[in-house]
Coordinates of C-alpha atoms and ligand atoms in Angstrom, one line a residue:
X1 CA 176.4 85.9 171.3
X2 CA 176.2 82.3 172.5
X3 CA 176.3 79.2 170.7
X4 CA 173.2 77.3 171.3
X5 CA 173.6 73.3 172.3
X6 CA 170.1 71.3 171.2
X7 CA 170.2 68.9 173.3
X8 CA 169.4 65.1 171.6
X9 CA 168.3 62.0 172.9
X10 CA 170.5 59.0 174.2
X11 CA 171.5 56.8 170.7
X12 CA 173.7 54.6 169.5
X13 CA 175.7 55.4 166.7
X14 CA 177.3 52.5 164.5
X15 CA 179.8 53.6 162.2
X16 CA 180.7 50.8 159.3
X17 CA 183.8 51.8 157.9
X18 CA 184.8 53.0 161.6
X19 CA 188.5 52.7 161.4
X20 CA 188.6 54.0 158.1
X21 CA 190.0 57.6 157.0
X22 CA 186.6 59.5 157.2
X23 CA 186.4 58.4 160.2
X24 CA 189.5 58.8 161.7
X25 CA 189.3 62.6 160.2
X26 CA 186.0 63.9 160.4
X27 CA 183.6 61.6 162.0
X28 CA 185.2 60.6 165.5
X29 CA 186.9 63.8 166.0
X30 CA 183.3 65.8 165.2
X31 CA 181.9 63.5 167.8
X32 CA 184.6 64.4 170.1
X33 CA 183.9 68.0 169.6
X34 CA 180.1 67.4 170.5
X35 CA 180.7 65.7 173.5
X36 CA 182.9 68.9 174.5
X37 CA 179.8 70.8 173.4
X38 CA 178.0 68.8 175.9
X39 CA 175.8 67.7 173.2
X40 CA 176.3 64.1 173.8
X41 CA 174.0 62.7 176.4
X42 CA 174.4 60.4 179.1
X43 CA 173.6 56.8 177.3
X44 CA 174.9 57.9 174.3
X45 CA 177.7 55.7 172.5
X46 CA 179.5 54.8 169.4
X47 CA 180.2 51.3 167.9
X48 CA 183.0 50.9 165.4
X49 CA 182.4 48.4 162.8
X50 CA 185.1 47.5 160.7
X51 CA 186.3 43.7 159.1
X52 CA 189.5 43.8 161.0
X53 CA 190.2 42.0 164.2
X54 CA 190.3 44.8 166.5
X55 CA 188.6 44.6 170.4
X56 CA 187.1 47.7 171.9
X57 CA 190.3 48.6 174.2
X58 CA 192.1 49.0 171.4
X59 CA 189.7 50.9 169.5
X60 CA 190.0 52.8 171.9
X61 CA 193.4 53.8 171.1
X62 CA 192.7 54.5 167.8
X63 CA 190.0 56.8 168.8
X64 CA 192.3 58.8 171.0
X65 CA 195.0 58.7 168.1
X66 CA 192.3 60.4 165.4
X67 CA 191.5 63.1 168.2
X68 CA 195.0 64.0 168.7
X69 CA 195.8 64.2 164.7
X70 CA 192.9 65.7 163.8
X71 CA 190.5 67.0 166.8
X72 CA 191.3 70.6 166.3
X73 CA 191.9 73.0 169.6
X74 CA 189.1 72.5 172.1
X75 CA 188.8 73.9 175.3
X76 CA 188.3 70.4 176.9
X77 CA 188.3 70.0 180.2
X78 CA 191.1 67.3 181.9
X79 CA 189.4 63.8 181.7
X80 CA 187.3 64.8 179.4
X81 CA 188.8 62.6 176.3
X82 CA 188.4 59.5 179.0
X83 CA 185.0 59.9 179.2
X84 CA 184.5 60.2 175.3
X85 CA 186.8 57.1 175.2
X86 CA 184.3 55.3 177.9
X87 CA 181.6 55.5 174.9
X88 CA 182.9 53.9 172.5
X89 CA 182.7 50.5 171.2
X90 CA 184.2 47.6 168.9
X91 CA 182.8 44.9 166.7
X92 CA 184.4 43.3 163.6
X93 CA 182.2 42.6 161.0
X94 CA 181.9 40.9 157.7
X95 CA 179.5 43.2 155.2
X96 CA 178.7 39.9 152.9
X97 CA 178.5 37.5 155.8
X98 CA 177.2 36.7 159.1
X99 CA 180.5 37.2 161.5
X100 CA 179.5 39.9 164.1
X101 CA 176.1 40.8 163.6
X102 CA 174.8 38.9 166.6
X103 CA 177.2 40.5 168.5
X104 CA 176.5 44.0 167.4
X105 CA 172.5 43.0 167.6
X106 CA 173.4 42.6 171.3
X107 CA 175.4 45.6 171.9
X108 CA 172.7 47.8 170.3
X109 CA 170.0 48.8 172.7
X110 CA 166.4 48.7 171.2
X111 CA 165.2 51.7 173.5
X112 CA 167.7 54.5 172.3
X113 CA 168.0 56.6 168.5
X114 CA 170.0 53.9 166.3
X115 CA 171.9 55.1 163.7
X116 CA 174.1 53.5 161.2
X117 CA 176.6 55.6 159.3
X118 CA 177.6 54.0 156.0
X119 CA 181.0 54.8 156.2
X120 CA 182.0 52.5 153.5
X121 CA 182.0 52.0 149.3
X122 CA 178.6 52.0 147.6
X123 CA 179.1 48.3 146.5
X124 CA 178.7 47.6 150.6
X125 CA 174.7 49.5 150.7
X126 CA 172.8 47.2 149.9
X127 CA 174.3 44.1 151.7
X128 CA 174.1 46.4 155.2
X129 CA 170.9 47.5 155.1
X130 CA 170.0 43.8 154.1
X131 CA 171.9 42.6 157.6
X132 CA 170.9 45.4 159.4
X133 CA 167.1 44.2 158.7
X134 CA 167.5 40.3 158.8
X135 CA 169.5 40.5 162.2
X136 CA 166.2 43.0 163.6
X137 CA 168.9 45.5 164.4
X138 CA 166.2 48.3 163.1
X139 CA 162.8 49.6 163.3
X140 CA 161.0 52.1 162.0
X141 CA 162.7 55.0 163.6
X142 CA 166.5 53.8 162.9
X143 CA 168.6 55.7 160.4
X144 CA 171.0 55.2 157.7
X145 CA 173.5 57.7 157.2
X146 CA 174.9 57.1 153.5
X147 CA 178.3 58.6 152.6
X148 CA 178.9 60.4 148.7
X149 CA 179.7 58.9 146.1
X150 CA 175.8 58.1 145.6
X151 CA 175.9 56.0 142.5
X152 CA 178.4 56.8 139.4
X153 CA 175.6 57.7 136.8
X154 CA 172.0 57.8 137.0
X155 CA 171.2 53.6 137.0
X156 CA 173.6 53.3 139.7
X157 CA 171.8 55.6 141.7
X158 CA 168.7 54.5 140.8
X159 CA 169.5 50.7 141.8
X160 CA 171.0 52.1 145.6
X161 CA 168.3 54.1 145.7
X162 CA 165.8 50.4 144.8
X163 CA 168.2 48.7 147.2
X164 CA 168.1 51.1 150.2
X165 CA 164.0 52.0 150.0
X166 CA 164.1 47.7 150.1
X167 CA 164.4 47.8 154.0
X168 CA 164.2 51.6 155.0
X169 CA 162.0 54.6 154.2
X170 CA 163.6 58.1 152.3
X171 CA 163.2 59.7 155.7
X172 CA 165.5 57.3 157.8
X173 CA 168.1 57.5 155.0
X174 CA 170.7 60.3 155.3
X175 CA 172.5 61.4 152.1
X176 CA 175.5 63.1 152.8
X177 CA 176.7 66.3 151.2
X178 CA 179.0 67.7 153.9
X179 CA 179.0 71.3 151.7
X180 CA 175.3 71.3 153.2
X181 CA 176.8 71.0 156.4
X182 CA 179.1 74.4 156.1
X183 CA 178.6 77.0 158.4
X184 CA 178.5 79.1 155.4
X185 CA 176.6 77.6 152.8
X186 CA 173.7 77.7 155.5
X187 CA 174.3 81.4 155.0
X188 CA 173.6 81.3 151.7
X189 CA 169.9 80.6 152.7
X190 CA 170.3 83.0 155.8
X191 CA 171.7 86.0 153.6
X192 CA 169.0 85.4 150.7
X193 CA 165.9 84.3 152.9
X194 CA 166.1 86.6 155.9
X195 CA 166.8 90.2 154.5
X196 CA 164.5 92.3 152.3
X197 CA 167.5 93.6 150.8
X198 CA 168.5 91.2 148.1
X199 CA 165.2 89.0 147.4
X200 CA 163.5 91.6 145.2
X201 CA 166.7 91.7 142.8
X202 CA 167.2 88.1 142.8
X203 CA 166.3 87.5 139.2
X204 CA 167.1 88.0 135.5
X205 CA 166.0 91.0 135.3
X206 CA 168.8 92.4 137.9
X207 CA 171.5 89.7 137.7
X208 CA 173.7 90.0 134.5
X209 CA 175.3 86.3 135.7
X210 CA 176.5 84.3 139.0
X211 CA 179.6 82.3 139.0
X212 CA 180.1 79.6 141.8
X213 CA 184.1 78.5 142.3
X214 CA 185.0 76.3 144.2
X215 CA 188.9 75.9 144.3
X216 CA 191.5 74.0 145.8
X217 CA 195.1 74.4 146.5
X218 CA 195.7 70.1 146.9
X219 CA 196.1 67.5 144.1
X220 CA 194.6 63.9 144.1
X221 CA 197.1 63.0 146.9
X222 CA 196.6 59.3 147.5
X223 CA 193.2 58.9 146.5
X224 CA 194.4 58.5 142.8
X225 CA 192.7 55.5 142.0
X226 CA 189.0 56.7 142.7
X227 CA 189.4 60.3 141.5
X228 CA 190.9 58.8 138.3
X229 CA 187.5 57.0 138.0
X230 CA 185.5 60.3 139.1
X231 CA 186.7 63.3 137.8
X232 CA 185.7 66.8 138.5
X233 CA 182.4 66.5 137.3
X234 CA 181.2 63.6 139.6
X235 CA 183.6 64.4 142.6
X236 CA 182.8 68.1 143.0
X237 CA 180.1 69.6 140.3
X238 CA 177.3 66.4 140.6
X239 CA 177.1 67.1 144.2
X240 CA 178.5 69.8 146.0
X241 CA 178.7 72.8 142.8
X242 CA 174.7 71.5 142.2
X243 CA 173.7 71.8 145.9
X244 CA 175.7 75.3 145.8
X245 CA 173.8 76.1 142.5
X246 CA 170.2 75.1 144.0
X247 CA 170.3 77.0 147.5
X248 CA 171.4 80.1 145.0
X249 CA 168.8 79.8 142.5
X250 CA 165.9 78.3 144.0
X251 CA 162.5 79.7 145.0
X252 CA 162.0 80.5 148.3
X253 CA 160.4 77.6 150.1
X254 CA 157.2 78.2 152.3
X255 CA 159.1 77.1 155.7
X256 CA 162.6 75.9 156.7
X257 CA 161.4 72.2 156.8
X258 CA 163.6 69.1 154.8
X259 CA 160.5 68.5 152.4
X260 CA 160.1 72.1 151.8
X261 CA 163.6 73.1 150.7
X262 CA 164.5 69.9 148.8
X263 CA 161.1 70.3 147.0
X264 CA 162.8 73.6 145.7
X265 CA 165.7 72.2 145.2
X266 CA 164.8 70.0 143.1
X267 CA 162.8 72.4 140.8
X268 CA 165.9 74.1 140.2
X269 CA 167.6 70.6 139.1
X270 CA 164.8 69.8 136.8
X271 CA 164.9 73.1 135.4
X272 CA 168.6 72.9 134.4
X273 CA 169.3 73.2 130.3
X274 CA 171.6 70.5 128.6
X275 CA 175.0 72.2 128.3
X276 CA 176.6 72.7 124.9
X277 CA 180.0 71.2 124.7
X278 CA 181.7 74.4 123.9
X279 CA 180.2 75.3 127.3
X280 CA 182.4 73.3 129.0
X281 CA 186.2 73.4 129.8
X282 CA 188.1 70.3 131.3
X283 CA 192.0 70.4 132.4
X284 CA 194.5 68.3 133.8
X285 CA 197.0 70.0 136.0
X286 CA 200.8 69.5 135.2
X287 CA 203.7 69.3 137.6
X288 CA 204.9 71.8 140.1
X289 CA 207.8 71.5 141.6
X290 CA 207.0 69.9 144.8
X291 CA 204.2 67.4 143.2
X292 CA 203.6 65.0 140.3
X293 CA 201.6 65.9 137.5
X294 CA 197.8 64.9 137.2
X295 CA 198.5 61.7 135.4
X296 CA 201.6 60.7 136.9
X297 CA 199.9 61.2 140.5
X298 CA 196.7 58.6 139.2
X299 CA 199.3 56.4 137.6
X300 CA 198.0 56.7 133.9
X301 CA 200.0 58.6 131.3
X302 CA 197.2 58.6 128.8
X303 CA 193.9 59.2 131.8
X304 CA 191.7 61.7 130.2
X305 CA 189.7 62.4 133.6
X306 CA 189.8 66.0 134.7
X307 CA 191.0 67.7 137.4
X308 CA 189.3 70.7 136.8
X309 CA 186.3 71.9 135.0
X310 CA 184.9 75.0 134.4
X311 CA 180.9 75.4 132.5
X312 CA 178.1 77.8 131.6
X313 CA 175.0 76.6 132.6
X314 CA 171.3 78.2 132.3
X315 CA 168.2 77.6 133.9
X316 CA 164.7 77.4 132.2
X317 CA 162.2 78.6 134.6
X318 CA 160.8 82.4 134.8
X319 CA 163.6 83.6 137.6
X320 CA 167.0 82.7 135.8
X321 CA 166.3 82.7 132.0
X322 CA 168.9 84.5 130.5
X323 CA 171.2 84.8 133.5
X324 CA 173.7 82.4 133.0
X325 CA 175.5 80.6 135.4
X326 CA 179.7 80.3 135.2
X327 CA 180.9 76.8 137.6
X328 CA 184.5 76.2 138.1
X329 CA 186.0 74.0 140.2
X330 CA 189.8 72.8 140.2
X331 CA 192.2 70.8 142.0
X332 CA 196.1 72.2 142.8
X333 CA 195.0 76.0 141.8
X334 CA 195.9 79.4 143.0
X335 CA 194.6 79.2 145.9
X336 CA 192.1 77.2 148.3
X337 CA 189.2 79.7 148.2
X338 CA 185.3 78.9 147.6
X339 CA 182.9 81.8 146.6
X340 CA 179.8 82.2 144.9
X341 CA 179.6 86.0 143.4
X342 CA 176.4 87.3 142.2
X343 CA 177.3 89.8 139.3
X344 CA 174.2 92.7 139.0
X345 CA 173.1 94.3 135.8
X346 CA 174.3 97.7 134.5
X347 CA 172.2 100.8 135.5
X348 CA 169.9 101.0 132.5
X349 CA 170.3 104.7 132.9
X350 CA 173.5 107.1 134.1
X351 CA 172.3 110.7 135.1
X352 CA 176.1 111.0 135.2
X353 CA 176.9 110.5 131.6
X354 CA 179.2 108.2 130.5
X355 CA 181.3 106.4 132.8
X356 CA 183.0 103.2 132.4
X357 CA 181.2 99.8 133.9
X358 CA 179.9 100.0 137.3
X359 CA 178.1 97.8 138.6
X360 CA 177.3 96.0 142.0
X361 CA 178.7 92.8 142.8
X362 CA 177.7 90.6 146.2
X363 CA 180.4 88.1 146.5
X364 CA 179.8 85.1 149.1
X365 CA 182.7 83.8 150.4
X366 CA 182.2 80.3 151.8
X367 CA 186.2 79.2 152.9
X368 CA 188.3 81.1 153.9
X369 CA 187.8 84.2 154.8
X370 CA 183.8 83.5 155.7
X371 CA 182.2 86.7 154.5
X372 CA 180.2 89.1 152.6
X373 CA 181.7 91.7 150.1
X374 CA 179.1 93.8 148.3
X375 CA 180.5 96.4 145.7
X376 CA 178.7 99.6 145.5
X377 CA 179.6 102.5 143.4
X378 CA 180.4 106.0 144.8
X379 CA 181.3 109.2 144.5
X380 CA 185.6 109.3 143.8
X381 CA 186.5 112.0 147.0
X382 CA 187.7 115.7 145.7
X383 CA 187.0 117.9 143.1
X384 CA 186.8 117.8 139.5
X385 CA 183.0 116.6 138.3
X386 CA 181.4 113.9 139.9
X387 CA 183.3 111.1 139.1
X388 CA 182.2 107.3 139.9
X389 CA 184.3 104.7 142.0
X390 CA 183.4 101.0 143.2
X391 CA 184.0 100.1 146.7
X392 CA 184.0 97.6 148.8
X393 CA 181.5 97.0 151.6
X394 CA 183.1 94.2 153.6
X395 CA 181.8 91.8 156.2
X396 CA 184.0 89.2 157.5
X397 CA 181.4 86.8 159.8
X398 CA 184.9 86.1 162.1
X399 CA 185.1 90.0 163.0
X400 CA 180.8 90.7 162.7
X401 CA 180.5 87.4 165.2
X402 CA 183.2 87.9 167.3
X403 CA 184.5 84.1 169.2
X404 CA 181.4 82.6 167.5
X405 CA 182.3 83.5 164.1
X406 CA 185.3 82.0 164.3
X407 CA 184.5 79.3 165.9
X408 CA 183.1 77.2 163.2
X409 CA 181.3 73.8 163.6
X410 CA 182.8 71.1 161.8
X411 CA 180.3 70.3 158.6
X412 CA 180.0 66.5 159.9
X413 CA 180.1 67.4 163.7
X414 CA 176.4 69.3 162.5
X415 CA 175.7 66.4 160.1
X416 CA 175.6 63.6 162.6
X417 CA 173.7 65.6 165.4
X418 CA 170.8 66.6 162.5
X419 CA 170.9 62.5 161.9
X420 CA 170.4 61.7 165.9
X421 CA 168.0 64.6 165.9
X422 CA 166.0 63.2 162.8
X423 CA 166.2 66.3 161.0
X424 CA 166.8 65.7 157.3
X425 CA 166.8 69.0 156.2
X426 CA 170.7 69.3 155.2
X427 CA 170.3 65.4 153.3
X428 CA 169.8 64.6 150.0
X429 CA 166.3 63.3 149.1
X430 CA 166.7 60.2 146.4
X431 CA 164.6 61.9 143.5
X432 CA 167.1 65.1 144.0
X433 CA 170.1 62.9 143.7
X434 CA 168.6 61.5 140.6
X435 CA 168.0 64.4 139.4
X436 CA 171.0 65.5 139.7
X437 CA 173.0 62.2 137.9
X438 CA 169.8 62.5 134.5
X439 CA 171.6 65.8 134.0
X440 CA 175.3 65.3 135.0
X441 CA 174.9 61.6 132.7
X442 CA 174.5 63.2 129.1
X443 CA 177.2 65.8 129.4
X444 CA 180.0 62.9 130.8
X445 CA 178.6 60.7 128.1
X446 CA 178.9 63.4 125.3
X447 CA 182.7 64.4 125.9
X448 CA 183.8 60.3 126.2
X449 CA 181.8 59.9 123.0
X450 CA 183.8 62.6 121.3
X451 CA 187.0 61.3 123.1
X452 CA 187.7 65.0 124.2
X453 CA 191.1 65.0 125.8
X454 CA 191.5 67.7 129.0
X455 CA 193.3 70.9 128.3
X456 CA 196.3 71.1 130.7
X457 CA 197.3 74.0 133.4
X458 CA 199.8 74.7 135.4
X459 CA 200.3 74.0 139.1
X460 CA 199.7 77.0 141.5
X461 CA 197.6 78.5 138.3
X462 CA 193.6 79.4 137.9
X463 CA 193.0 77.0 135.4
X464 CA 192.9 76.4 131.7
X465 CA 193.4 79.6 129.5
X466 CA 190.2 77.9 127.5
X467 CA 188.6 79.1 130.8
X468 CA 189.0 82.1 130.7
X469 CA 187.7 82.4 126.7
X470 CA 184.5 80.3 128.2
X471 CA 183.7 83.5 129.9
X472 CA 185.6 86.2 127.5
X473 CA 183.3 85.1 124.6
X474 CA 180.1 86.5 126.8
X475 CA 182.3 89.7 127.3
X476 CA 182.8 88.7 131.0
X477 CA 185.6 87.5 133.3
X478 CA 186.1 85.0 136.0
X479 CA 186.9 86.9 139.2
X480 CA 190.1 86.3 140.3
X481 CA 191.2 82.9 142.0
X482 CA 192.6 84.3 145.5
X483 CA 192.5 83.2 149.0
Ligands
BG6_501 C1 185.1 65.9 148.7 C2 185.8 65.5 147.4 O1 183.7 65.5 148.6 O2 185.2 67.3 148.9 C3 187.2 66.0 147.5 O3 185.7 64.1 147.2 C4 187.4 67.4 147.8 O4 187.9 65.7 146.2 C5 186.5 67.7 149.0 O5 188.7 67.7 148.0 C6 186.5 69.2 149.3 O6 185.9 69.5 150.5 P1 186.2 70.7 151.4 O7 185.3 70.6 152.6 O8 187.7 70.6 151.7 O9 186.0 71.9 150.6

């Protein structure tokens, strides 16, 4: 199999925010990656825009510093990381005033893709795009790339939403969601869309429920002082849990074309119930031995943000009524391990008499482990009666795809090329981010009204015991939390 290089036109790529940690992790080092690919063209280049005093030779450095931390092994030829270096550029700037834009205004050429990545806190949006414009650094085919978090409730995103559309149209602005951007949460449209196999079953009448977890093995580290202000709920479920939730539930659009998927998309959204507040878990992990506690780590003893949440959620439309919907998603758990796992009903009929639950189970694994598990029940081996067994029918994409299984593409490495090739596909469209903030707004707003305080877990564990009642009261269990 070889992996396929589309080709995209010369551009200029300004990234606000450019010596900040995004960037230094993920968005230089992607680049760096595509150039490798030979998917950068000749004429294409990158300008760092940051406030501090900083000239492009030393950018430069910095550049090279990020690739070496966090570039990943690539089979890069000698001189290689020179010519990447050659690209790139450096202006300060001041967001709320006028130092550097006439200088970036000349560095950026009219006659190439220009795109601006927002690398940068919400509160900056609006002034950008208003500098951008009143400095004629854009035209009708420039693009905004705008990094999560999109607003903190639904007025907040409305007003960046009012803001942005002030000086550009929805499709030159780029919503992030890097899950989009997975290898394997691509899949999830591959695996549903392109076989026969699973479509026909995909419904209440076959699924008993589906539970989406998304787990992770870190803490808040450093980034106490936003997560404090975020929580679970806005950092993880608002965004990436939803998009998961969509691209499982949603109708299958007529064509794979941005309008046409996000329509769906946002069906599903719209078609989400309010959830009940005994539907909903929320914990705060403790200490382990090696880390602070949850509250010491944001520096609030009495913080009733969660680090974990766990909910039932349904869906009111004629595919999913009655299946429900289990989301959990956790910081310092178990284990670092994402899956979505689709649980099917019971045969309404055994010719073999009775014998104890079986039943299939497709399980999606999204990171680690990128694969396909699909449970199906057989016949136990040797005499004595036809007894029942469930086995596993494993795919792992690393041993099914050989080099180019492994061999994933970075989610913002994919992100920024769909940006320079104008393909909005894998974005966020405004009304589905909405969307997404009129349902997440009520259930934050019921649990600080009630004052609920988190339930606490421990380190290294998979949650909450409450969790596991959530899904015990409905006779069901969470599958197990395990790399
Ligand atoms: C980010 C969240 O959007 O996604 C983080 O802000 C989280 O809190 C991260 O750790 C998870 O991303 P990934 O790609 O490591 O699963």
């Amino acid at each position: 199999m070889v992996s396929r290089v589309i080709p995209v036109d010369p551009f200029d790529l300004v990234i606000f925010g450019g010596t900040g940690d995004l960037a230094r992790r993920k968005i230089l080092p992607g680049l760096f990656r595509r150039f490798c690919a030979g998917q950068m063209p000749k004429g294409a280049r990158v300008i760092g825009a940051a406030r501090g005093d900083m000239d492009s030779a030393a950018y430069r450095d910095f550049v090279a510093e990020a690739i070496a931390e966090f570039g990943g092994i690539h089979s890069c030829e000698e001189g290689t990381l020179a010519g990447f270096l050659e690209r790139m550029e450096f202006v300060t700037i001041d967001a709320r005033g006028d130092k550097g834009w006439d200088e970036l205004a000349k560095l950026v050429r009219p006659d190439v893709v220009r795109a601006y990545y927002f690398s940068v806190g919400p509160s900056l949006f609006a002034d950008l795009a208003h500098r951008l414009n009143a400095h004629g650094l854009t035209d009708a085919d420039s693009r905004i790339v705008v990094e999560k978090p999109f607003g903190r409730d639904l007025p907040s995103a409305k007003a960046l939403n009012r803001d942005l559309a002030m000086h550009f149209d929805e499709s030159q602005i780029y919503r992030i969601d890097h899950y989009l951007g997975k290898e394997t949460v691509q899949n999830l449209m591959a695996v549903r869309f392109g076989n026969m196999l699973f479509e026909p079953l995909w419904n209440s009448q076959y699924v008993d429920h589906i539970q989406i977890t998304v787990a992770e093995t870190v803490g808040v580290g450093g980034r106490g002082e936003y997560y404090d202000k975020s929580g679970a709920m806005r950092d993880m479920v608002q965004n990436h849990l939803m998009q998961l939730l969509c691209l499982i539930a949603m109708e299958p659009p007529s064509k794979f074309d941005p309008d046409a998927v996000r329509d769906e998309k946002l069906k599903v959204i719209r078609a989400l119930d309010d959830v009940e507040p005994y539907h909903i878990v929320r914990g705060q992990y403790e200490a382990s031995e090696s880390e602070p506690g949850y509250r010491e780590a944001v520096g609030d003893p009495r913080t009733r943000t969660e680090s974990y949440i766990a909910m039932k959620v349904g869906i009111s439309n004629w595919r999913w009524a009655g299946t429900p919907f289990y989301l959990r998603t956790g910081k310092m758990l178990k284990a670092r391990s994402s899956e979505i796992t689709v649980v099917f009903k019971e045969l309404n009929h055994s010719i073999f008499g009775e014998q104890s639950d079986h039943r299939n189970v497709l399980s999606i694994r999204l990171q680690p482990n990128e694969g396909i598990t699909l449970g199906v029940t057989i016949k136990e081996p040797g005499p004595g009666g036809m007894r029942l067994v469930d086995v596993p029918l494993d795919m792992s994409f690393a041993e099914a795809l050989g080099a180019d299984g492994a061999d994933q593409t970075d989610a913002y490495e994919r992100l920024i090329m769909d940006v320079i090739r104008g393909n909005q596909t894998l974005f966020m469209r405004g009304d589905e981010v909405e969307a997404a903030w009129a349902w997440t707004d009520p259930i934050i707003n019921g649990w600080e009204a009630r004052g609920e305080v988190p339930k606490t877990y421990d380190a290294g564990s998979e949650g909450p015991v409450d969790a596991v009642q959530l899904l015990a009261r409905d006779t069901r269990v969470w599958r197990k939390v395990a790399p």
